Short mmCIF file of C-alpha atoms in Angstrom, two decimals:
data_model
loop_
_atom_site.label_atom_id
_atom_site.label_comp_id
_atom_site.label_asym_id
_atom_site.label_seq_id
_atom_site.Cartn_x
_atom_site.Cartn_y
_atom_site.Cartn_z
CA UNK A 468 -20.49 65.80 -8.92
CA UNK A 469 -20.90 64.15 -5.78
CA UNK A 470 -17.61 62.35 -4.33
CA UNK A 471 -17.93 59.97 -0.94
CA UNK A 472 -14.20 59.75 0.46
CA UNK A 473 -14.27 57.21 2.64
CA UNK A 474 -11.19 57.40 5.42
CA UNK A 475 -10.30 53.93 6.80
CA UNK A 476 -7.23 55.18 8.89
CA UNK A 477 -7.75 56.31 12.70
CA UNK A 478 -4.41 58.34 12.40
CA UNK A 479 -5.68 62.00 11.45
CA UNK A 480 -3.58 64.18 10.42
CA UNK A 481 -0.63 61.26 10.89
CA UNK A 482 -2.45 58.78 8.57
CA UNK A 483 -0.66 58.81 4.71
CA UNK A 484 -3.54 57.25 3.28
CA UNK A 485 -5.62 60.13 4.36
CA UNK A 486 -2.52 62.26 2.78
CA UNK A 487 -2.45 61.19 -0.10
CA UNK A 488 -6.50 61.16 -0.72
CA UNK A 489 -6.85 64.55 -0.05
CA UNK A 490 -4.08 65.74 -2.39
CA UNK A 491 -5.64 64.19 -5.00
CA UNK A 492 -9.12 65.51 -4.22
CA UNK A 493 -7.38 69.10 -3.58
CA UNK A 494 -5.84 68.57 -7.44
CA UNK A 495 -9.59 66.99 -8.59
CA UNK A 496 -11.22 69.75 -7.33
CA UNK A 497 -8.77 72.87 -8.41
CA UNK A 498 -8.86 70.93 -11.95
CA UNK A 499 -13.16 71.17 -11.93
CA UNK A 500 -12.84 74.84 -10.67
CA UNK A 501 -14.13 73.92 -7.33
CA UNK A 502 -17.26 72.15 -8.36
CA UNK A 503 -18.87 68.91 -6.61
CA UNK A 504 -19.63 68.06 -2.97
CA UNK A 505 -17.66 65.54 -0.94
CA UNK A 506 -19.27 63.65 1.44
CA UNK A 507 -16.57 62.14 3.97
CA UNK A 508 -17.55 58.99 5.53
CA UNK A 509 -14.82 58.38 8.18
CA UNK A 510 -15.36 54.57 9.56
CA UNK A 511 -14.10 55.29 12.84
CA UNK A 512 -15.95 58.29 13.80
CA UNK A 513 -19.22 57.12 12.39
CA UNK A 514 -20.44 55.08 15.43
CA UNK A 515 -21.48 52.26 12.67
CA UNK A 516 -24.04 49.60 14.06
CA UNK A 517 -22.31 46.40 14.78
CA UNK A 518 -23.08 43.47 12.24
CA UNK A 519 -24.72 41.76 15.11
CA UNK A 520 -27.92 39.32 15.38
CA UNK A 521 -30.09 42.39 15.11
CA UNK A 522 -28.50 43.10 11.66
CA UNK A 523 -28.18 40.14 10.51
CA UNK A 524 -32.13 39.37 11.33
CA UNK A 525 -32.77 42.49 9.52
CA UNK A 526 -30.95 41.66 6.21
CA UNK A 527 -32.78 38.13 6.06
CA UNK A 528 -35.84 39.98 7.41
CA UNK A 529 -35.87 42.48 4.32
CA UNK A 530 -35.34 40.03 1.67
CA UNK A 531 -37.70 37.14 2.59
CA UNK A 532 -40.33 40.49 3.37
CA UNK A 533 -41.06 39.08 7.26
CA UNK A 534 -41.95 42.18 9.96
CA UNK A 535 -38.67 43.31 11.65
CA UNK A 536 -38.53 43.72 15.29
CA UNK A 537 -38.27 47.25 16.75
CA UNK A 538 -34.41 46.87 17.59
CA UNK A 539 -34.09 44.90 13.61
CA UNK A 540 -35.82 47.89 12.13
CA UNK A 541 -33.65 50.61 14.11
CA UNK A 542 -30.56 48.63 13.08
CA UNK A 543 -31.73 48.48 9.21
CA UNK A 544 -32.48 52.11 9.11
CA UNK A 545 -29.13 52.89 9.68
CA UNK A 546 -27.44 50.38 7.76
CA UNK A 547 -30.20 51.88 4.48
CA UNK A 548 -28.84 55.62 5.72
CA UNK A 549 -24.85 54.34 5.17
CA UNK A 550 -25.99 52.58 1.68
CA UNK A 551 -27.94 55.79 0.45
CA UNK A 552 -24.39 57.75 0.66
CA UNK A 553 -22.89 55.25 -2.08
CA UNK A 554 -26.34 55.30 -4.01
CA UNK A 555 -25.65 58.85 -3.93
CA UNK A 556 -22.40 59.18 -4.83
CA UNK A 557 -21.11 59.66 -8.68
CA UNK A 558 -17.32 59.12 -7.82
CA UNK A 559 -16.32 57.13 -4.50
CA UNK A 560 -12.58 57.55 -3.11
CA UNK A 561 -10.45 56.19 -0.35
CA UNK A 562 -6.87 55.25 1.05
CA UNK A 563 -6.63 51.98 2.31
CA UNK A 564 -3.58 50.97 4.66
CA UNK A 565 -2.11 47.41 5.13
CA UNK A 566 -2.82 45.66 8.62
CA UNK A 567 -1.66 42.81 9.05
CA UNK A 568 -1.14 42.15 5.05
CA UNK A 569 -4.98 43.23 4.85
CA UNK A 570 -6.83 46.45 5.59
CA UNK A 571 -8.43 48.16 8.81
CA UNK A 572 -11.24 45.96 10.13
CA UNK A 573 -13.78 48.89 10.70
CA UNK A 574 -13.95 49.37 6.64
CA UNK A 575 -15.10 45.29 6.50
CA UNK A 576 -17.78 46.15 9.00
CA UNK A 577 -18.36 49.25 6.93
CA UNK A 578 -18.58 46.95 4.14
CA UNK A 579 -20.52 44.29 5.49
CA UNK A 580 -23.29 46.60 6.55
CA UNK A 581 -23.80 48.61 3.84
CA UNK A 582 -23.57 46.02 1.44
CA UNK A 583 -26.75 44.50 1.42
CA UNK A 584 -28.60 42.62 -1.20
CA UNK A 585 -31.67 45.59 -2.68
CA UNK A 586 -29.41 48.23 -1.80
CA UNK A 587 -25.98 47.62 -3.19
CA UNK A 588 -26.24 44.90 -5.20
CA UNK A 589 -29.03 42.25 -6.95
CA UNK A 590 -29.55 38.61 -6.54
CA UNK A 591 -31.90 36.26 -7.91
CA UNK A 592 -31.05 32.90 -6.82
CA UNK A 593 -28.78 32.15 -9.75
CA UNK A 594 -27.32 35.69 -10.99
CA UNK A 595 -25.83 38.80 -8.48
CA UNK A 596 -25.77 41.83 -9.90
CA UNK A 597 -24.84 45.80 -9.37
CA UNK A 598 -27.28 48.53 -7.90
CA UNK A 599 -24.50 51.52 -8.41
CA UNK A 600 -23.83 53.40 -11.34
CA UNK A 601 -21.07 54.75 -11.19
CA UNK A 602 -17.88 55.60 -13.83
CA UNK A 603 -14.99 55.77 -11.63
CA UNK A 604 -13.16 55.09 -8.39
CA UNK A 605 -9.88 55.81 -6.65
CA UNK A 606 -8.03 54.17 -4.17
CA UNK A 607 -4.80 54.49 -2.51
CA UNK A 608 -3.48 51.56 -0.62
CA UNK A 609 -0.09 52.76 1.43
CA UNK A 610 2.09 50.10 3.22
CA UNK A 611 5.22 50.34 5.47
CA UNK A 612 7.67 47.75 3.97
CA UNK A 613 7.88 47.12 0.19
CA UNK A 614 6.72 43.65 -1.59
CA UNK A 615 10.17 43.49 -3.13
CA UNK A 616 10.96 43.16 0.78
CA UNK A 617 8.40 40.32 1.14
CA UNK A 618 10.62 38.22 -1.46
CA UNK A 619 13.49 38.01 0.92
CA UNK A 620 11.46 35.72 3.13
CA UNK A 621 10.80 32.23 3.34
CA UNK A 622 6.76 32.98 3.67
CA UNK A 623 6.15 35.92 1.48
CA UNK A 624 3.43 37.92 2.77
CA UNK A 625 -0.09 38.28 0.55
CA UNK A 626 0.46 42.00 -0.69
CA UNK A 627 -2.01 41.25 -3.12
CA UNK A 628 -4.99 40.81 -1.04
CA UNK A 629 -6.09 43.39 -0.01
CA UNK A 630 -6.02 45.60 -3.35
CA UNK A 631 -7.55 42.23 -5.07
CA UNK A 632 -10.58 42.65 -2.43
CA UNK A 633 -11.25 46.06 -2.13
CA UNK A 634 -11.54 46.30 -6.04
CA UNK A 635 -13.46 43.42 -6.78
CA UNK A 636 -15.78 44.51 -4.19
CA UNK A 637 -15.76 47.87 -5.87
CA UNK A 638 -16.49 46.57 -8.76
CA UNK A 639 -19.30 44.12 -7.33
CA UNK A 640 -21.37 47.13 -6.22
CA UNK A 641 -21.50 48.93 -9.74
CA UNK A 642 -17.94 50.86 -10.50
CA UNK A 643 -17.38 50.65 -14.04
CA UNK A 644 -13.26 51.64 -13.78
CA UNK A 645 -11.02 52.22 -10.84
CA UNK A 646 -7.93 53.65 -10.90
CA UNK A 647 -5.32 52.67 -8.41
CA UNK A 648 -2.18 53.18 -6.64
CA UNK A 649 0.28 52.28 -3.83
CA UNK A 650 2.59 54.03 -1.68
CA UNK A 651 5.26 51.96 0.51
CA UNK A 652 8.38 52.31 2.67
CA UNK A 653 6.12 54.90 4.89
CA UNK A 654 8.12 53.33 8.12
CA UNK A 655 11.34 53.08 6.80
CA UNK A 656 13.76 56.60 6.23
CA UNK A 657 12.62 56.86 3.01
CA UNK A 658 8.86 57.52 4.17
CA UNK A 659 9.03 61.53 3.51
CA UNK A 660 10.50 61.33 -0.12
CA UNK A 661 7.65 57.98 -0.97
CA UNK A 662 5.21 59.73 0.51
CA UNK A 663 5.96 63.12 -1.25
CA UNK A 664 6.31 61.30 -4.38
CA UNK A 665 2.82 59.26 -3.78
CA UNK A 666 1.16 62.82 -3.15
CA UNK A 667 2.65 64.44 -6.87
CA UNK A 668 1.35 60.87 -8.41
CA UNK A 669 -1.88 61.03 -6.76
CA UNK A 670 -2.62 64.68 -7.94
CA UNK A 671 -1.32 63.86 -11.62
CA UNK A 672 -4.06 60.78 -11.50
CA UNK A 673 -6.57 63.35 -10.59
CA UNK A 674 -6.31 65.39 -13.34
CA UNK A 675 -7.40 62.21 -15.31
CA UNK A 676 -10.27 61.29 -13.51
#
């Protein structure tokens, strides 16, 4: 079993969403006896190629079959290296915190690059579909105030975007189920009991998956 946890969160050891993945993975893998690899793909340590002109000439490039330039080619090798690591992958897991009532902008560029048409998904003109096979998925989205917070206010923020994203996009790429789950008030002084609480409901989720 091959997992890729992908970390989204700059914060280390501070980060919850980081927390929170890795006590499920430490209950996933006690509950397997140890087996399977992960592979940690960590967005901001990565040095990912920005999703400039040279990548974007490469991803028209590749699909209408025209000779890259040098730079296009060096660019698409690398963005073909991050989508092998998903091709690869038989269980894919993450932690996603709210910014800014979405999620951390390196995982879009993570996203944007890697998924490309011919190596995460299918297209032909009328129909898109999925390149991945793969059963399952878990993700962990963590936030500092609470929707029921968001009601209070006159313009109640979008909680549900960024879960609504993340798993359609999941989805999109070939993930048959994903199982989800969200941990808030990590600002407020009941961070240290949510958090604790997110951790035990995180590791009984693993022993599921």
């Amino acid at each position: 079993m091959r997992i890729l946890k992908i970390v989204t969160s700059p914060r280390g050891g501070r980060s919850v969403s980081t927390a929170v993945v890795d006590a499920f993975l430490a209950e996933y893998q006690e509950t397997i006896a140890g087996s399977g690899v992960i592979d940690t793909l960590d967005v901001w340590s990565e040095a990912l190629p920005d999703y400039d002109a040279d990548a974007i000439g490469a991803k028209y490039k590749g699909v209408s079959g025209e000779a890259m330039t040098p730079a296009e080619r060096a660019t698409w090798d690398r963005i073909s290296a991050l989508a092998l690591r998903f091709q690869n992958a038989d269980r894919i897991v993450l932690g996603v915190p709210m910014w800014n009532f979405s999620f951390p902008y390196k995982l879009k560029q993570l996203i944007d690059l890697a998924c490309q048409r011919g190596l995460l998904f299918t297209f032909d003109g009328k129909t898109y579909g999925p390149l991945l096979n793969i059963d399952k998925a878990f993700v962990v989205y963590t936030r500092g105030q609470s929707e029921e917070a968001g009601l209070q206010t006159a313009l109640q923020p979008g909680f549900d975007h960024v879960a609504g994203y993340v798993e359609f996009w999941l989805r999109f790429i070939g993930v048959r189920n994903v199982t989800a789950m969200t941990v808030e008030h990590t600002w407020d002084g009941r961070a240290r009991d949510m958090i604790d609480d997110g951790k035990r409901r995180a590791a009984a989720l693993a022993r599921q998956f």
